[in-house]
Coordinates of C-alpha atoms in Angstrom, one line a residue:
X703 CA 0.0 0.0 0.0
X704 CA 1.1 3.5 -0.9
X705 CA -0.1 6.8 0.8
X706 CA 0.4 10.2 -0.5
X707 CA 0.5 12.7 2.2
X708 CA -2.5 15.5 1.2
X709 CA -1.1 18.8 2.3
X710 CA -3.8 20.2 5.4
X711 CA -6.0 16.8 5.0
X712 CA -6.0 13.3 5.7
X713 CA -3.5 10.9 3.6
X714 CA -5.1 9.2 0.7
X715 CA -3.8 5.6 -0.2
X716 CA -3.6 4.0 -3.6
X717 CA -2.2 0.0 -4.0
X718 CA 1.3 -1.2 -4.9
X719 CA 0.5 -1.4 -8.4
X720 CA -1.3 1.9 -8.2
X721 CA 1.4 4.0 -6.5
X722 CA 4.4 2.1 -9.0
X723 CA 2.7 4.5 -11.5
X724 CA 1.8 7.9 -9.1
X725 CA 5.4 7.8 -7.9
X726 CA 7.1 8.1 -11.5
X727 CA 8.3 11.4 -12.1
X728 CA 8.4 10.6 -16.4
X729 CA 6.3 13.5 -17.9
X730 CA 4.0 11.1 -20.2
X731 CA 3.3 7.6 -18.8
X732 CA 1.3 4.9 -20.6
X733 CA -0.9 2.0 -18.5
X734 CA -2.3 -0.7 -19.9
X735 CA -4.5 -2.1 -17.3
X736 CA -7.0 -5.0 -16.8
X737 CA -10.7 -4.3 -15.9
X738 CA -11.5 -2.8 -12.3
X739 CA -7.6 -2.1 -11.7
X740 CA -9.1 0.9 -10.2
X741 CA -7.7 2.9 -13.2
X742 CA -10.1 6.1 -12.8
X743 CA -9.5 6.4 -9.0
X744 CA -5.5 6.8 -9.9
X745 CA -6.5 9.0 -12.1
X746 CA -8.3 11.3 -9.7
X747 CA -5.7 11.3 -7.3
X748 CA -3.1 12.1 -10.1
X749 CA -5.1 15.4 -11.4
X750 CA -6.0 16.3 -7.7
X751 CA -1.8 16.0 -6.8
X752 CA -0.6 18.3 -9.8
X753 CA -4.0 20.8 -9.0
X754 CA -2.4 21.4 -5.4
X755 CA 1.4 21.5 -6.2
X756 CA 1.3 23.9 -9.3
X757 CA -1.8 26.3 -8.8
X758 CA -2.9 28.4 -11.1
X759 CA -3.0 25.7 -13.8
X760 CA -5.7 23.7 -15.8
X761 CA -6.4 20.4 -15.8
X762 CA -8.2 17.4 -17.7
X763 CA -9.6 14.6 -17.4
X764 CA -10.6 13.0 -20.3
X765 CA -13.1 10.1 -21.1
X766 CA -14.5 9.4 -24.1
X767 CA -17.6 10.7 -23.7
X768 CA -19.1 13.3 -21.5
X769 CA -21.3 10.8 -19.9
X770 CA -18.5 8.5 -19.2
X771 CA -16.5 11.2 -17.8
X772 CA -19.1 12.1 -15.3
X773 CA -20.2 8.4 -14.5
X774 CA -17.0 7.2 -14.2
X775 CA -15.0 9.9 -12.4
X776 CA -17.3 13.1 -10.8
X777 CA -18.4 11.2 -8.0
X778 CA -14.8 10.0 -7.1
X779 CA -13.0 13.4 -7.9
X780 CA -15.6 15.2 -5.3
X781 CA -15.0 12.7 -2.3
X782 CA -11.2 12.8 -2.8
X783 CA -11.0 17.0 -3.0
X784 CA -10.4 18.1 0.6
X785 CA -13.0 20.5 1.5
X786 CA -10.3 23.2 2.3
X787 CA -8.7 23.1 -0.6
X788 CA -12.0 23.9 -3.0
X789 CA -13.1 27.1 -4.1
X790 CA -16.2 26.0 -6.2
X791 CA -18.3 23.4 -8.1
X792 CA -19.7 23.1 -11.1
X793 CA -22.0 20.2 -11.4
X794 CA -23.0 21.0 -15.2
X795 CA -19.9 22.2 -16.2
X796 CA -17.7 19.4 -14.4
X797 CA -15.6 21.6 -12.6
X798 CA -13.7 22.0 -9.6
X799 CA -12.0 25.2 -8.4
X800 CA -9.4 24.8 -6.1
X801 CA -8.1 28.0 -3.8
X802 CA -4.8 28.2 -5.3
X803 CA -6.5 29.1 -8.6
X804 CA -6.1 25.2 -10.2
X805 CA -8.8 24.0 -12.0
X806 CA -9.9 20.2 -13.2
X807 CA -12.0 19.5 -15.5
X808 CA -13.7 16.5 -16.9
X809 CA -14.5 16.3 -20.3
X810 CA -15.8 13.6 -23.2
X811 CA -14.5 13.3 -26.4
X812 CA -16.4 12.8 -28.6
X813 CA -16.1 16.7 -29.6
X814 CA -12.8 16.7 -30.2
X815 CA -13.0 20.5 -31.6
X816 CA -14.8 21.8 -28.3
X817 CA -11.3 21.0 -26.5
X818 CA -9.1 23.2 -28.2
X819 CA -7.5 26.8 -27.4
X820 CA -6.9 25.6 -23.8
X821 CA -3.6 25.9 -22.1
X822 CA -3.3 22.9 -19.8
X823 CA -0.8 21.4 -17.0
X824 CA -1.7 18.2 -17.1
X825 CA -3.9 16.0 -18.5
X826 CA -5.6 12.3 -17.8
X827 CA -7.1 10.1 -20.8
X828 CA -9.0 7.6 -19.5
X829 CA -9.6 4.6 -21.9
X830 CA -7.7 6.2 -24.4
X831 CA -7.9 3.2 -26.5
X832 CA -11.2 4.2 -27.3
X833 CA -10.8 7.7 -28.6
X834 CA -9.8 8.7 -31.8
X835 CA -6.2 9.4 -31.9
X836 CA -7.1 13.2 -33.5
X837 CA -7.9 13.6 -29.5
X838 CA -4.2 13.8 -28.4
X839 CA -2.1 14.5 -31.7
X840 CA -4.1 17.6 -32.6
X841 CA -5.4 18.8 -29.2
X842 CA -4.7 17.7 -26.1
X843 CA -0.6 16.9 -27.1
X844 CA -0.6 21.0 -28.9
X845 CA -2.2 22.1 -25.2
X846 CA 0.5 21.2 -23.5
X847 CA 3.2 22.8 -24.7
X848 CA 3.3 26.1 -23.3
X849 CA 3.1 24.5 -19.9
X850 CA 5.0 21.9 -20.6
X851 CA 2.6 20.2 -19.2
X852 CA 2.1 16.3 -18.5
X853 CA -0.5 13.1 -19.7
X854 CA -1.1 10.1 -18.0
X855 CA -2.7 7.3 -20.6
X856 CA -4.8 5.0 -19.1
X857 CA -6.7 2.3 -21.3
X858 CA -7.7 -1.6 -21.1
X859 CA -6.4 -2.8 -25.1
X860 CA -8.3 -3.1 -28.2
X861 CA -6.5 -5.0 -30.4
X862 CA -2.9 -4.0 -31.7
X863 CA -4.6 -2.2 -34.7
X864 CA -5.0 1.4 -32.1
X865 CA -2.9 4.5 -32.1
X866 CA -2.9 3.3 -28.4
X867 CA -1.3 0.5 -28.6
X868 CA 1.5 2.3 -30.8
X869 CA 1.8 4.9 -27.7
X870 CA 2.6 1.9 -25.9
X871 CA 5.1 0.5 -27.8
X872 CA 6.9 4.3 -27.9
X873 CA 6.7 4.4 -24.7
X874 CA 9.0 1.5 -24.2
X875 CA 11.9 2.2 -26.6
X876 CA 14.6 3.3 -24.4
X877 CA 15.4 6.6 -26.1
X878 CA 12.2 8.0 -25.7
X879 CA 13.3 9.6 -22.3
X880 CA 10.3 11.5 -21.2
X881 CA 8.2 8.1 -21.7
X882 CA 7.0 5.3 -19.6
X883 CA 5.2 2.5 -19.4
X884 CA 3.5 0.0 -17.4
X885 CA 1.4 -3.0 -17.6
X886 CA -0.8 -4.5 -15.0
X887 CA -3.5 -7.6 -14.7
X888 CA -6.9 -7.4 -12.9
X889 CA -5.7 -9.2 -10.0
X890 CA -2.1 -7.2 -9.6
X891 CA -4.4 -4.1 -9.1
X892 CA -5.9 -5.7 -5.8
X893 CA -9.5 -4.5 -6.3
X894 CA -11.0 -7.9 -7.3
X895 CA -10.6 -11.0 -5.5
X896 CA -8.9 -14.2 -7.4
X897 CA -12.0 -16.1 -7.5
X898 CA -14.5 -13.5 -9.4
X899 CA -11.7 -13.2 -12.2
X900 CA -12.2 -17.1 -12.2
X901 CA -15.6 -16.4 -12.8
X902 CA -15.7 -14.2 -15.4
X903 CA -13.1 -16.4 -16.9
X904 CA -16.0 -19.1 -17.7
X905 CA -17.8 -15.7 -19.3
X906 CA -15.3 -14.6 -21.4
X907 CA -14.3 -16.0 -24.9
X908 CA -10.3 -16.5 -24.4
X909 CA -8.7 -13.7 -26.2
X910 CA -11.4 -11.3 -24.5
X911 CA -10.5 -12.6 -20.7
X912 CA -6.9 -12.0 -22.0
X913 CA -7.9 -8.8 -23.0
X914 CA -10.5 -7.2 -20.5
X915 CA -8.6 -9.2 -17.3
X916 CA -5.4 -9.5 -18.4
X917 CA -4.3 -6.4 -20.0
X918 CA -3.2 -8.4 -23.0
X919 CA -3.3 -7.0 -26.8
X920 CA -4.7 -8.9 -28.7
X921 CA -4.4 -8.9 -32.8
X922 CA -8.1 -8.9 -34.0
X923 CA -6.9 -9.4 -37.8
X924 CA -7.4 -12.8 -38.9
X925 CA -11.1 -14.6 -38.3
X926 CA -13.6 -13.2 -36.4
X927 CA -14.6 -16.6 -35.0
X928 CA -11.3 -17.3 -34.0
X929 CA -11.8 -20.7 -31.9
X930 CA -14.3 -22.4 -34.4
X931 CA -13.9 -25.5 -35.2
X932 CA -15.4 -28.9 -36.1
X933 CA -15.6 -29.6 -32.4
X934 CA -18.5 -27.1 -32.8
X935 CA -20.1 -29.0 -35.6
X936 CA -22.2 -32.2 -35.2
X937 CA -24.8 -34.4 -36.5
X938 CA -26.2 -34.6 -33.3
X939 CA -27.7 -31.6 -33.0
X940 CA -31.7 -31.6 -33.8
X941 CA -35.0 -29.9 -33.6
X942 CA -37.1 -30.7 -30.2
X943 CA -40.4 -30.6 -31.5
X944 CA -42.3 -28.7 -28.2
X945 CA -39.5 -26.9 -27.5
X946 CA -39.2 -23.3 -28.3
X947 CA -37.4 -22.6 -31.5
X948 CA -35.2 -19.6 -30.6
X949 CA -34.8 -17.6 -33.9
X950 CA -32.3 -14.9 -35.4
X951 CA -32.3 -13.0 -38.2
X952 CA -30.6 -10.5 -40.0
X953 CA -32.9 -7.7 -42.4
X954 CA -31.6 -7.6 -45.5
X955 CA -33.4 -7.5 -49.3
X956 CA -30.7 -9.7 -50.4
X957 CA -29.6 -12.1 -48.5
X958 CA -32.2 -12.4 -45.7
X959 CA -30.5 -14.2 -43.6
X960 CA -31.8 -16.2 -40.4
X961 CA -30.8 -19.5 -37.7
X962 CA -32.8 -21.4 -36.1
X963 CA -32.3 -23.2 -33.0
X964 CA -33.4 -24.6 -29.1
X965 CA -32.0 -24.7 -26.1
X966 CA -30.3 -28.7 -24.8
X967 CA -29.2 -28.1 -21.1
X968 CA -26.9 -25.1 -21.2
X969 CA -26.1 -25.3 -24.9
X970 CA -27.6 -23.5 -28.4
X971 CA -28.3 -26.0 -31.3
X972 CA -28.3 -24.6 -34.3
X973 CA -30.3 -26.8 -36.0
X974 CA -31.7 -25.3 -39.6
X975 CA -30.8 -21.9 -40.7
X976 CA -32.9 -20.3 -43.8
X977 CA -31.3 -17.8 -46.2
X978 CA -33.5 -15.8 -48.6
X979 CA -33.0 -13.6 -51.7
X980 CA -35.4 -10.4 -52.5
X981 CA -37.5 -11.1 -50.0
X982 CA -39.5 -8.7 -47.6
X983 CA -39.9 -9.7 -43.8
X984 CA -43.6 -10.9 -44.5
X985 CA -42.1 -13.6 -46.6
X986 CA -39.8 -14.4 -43.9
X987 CA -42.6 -14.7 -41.5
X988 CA -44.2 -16.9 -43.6
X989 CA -42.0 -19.2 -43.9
X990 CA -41.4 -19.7 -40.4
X991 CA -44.6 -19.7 -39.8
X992 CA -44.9 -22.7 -42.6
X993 CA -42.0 -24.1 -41.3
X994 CA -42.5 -24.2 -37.4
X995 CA -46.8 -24.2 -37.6
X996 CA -48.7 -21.1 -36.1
X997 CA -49.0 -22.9 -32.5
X998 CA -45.3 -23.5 -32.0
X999 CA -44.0 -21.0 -29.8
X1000 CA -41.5 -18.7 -31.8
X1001 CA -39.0 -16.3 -30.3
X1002 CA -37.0 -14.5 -32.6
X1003 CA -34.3 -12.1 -32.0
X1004 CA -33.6 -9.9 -35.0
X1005 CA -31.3 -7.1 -35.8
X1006 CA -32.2 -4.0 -33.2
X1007 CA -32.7 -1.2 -36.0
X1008 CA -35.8 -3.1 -36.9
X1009 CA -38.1 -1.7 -35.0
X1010 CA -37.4 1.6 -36.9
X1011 CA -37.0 0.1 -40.1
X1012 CA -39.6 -0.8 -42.9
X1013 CA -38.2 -3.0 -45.3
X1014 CA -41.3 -4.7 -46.9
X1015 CA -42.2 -0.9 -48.0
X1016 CA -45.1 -0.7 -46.0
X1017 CA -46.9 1.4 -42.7
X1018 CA -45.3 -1.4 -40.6
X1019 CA -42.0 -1.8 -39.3
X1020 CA -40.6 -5.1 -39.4
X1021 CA -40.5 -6.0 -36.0
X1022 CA -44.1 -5.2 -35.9
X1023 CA -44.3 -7.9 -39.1
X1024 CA -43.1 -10.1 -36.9
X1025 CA -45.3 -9.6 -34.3
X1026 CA -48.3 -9.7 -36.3
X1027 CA -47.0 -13.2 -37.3
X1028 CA -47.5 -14.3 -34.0
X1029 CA -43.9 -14.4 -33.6
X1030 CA -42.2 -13.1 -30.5
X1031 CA -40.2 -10.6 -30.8
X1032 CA -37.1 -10.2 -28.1
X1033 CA -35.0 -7.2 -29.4
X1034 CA -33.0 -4.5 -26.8
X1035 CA -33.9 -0.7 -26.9
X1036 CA -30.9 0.2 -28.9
X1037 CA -28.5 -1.3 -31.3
X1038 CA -25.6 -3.9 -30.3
X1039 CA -22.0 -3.0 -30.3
X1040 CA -20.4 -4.8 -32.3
X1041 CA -17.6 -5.8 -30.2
X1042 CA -20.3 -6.7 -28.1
X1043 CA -21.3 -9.2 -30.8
X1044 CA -18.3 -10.8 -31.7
X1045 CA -17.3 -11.2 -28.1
X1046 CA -21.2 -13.2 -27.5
X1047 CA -20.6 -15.6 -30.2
X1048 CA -16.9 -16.2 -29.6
X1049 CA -17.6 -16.9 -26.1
X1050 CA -20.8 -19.3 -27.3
X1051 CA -17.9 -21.0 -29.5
X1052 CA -15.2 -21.4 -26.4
X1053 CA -15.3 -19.8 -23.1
X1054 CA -12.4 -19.3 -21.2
X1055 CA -12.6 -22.6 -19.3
X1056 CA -12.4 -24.5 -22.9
X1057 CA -16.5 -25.4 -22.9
X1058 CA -17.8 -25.4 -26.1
X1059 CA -21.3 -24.2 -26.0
X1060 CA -22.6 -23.5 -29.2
X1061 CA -23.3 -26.3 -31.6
X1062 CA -24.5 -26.7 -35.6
X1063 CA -26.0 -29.1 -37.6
X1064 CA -23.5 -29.5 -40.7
X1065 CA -26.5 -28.9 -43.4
X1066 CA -26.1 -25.2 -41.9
X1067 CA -23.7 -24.6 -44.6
X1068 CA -24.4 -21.3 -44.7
X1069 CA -23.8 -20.5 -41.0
X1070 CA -20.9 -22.8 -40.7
X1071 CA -19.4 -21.1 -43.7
X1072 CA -19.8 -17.4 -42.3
X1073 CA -17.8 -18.5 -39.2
X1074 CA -14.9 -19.9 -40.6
X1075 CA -14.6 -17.6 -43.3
X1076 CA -15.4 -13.7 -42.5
X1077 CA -12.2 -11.8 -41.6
X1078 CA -11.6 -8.6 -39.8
X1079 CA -11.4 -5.9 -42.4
X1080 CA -8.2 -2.8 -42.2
X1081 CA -10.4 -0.9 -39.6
X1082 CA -10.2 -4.7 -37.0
X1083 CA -13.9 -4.4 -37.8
X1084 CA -15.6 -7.8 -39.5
X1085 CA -15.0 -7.0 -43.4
X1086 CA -18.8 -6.8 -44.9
X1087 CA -17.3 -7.0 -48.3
X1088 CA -17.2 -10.8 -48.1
X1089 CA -20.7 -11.4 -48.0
X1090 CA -20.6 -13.5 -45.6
X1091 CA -21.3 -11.7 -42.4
X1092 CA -25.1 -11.9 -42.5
X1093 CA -25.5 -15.3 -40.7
X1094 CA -22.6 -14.4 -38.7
X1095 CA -25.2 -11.2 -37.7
X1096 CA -27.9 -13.4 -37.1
X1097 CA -26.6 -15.7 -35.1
X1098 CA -25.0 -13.1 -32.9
X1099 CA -27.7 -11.4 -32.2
X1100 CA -29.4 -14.4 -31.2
X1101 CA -26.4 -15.3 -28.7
X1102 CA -26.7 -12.0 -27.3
X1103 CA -30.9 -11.7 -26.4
X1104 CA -30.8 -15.6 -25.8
X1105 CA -27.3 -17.2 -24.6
X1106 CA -25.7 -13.8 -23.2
X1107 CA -22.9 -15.8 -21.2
X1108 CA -20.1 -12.4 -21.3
X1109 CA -23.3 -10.1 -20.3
X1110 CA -21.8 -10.8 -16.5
X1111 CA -22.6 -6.8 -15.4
X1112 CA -20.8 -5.9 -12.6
X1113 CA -17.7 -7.9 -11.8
X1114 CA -18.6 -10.0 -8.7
X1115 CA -21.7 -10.9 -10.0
X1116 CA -23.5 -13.7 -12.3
X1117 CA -26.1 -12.0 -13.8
X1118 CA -26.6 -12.5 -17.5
X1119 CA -29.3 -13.2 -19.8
X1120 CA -29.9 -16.8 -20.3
X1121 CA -32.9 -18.4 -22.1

């Protein structure tokens, strides 16, 4: 355990890991951390330390987005500001005064332009993987330099295709003096106890645990379904008749593409799968209807933007077709990520404990085909150019309404959406 001694106010403490990184004296450090390392809370305590020792300065902190910024770090920033040393608040603005004329502030992102002009001391990026990299090469970096003033980079990875992770690498070459750089696991940062990491472990898809827990970059070219394989492929698999068939689809004119499958134990069983060409979501409908019978209970979970979307040309939207099918419709109030989705199937492929939970009939050419063939594209996003990422949508959006086993919330607890 480290404590910093807070000048007229009680010492505040940070972990070993923590205080390897608040005791450096290097004027831009890089940390690659694992989830919960307690990353914001350092970060807190660093803008609060050069607020008090050089007043009269600005100060950032930087999420990237507004809300983030206040979600993650407001709350934290006002308990840890002795009462002494502030001047003012500003709860819309994000601001805190400090007596010796220092200022921190926390701002999002996303508005890159709304940053500039400001002369700073200091300044803390918070996930910077996630920002673009216009963020620190044409603002934040140019704000600096007047005051010669300081960052602290502080990120979980994503992927080795990030202006982030090529910060990290500079910041390791030996002749970049005024660098440094430090990489630390969920469990080094002492916040979360061995066994929930465990947990999460059997949540997680392997190169995601690596990732999120691990602090591990990992390259995201390559295929998207990274661990398929014909351990995930039997002739076993087979329609229940009584069971619900569990349904998803993926709009499209051309190309309508959709899986079907139920539920065995704790497993998805991709049993048919139906692709159509120029077809409207009432012909969809009616073919599932044809296919399944109009009693059959039908839960389908289809692409989000749906319910917005009218691709049969008509007053309806299509997740209202569906509905008026008689088909259940189990969709969430806005879009997926798409890391989000890649992450649900890969985990439904192999989890982190080596279970294989997601198995396909082989006549699902289609399906099987999507996952062993679409790529990542330049951009580490799945390359739609293929045309082979519409089953690879469907499916993930059925693993993520259905058989959301890396929707785990909180760490610490169990909660995800299952069936």
């Amino acid at each position: 355990m480290f404590c910093w001694n807070v000048p007229n106010s009680a010492d505040l403490s940070l972990r070993h890991a923590q205080g390897e990184v608040f005791q450096s004296k290097t004027r831009f450090r890089v940390l690659v951390a694992g989830r919960r390392f307690g990353k914001s809370y350092l970060s807190c305590i660093e803008l609060l330390r050069a607020a008090i020792e050089r007043p009269g300065e600005v100060y950032f902190y930087c999420a990237p987005t507004y809300r983030m910024a206040k979600d993650i770090a407001w709350k934290t920033l006002k308990s840890l500001v002795p009462q002494p040393w502030v001047a003012s608040k500003n709860e819309s603005d994000l601001k805190i005064e400090l007596r010796n004329g220092s200022m921190i502030e926390l701002k999002g992102t996303e508005n890159a332009m709304a940053l500039r002009g400001r002369s700073l001391g200091g300044v803390v990026l918070d996930e910077a993987a996630f920002m673009d990299s216009a963020v620190w090469f044409e603002v934040l970096r140019p704000a600096l330099a007047d005051k010669q003033g300081w960052a602290l980079f502080i990120s979980t990875p994503e992927g080795t295709a990030s202006w982030f992770y090529e910060m990290w690498l500079y910041s390791k070459e030996p002749e970049n003096k005024d660098w440094d750089a430090w990489s630390y696991t969920t469990i080094e940062g002492g916040n979360v106890p061995p066994e929930e990491v465990e947990a999460a472990r059997g949540q997680l898809d392997p190169r995601t645990f690596r990732q999120e827990f691990e602090a591990s970059f990992e390259n995201l070219s390559g295929l998207v379904a990274i661990n398929f394989s014909e351990e995930n492929i039997s002739k076993d698999v087979t329609d229940i008749p009584g069971l619900t068939v569990y349904l998803g689809l993926d709009f499209n004119v051309d190309n309508m593409s959709c899986v079907c499958a139920v539920k065995v134990d704790d497993e998805l069983h991709i049993f048919d799968e139906i692709m159509m060409v120029n077809a409207t979501t009432w012909d969809m409908a009616d073919e599932l209807n044809h296919r399944f019978g109009l009693t059959r209970k039908k839960d389908i979970s289809p692409d989000p933007t749906g319910a917005a979307r009218k691709t049969a040309g008509v007053g309806l939207t299509d997740h209202a077709i569906l509905r008026k099918a008689g088909i259940r419709v189990s969709t969430p109030k806005s879009p997926w990520k798409i890391r989000d989705k890649v992450n649900c199937v890969n985990t439904a492929i192999l989890d982190g404990n080596q279970v294989r939970r997601l198995k396909i009939h082989p006549k699902c050419r289609e399906t099987i085909k999507s996952l062993r063939t679409l790529v990542y594209d330049d951009n580490g996003l799945p390359n739609k150019k293929l045309g082979v990422d519409h089953m690879f949508d469907a499916l993930g959006y059925l693993c993520l309404m259905k058989f959301n086993l890396n929707n785990y919330g909180k760490l610490g607890t169990t909660s995800y959406r299952v069936w």
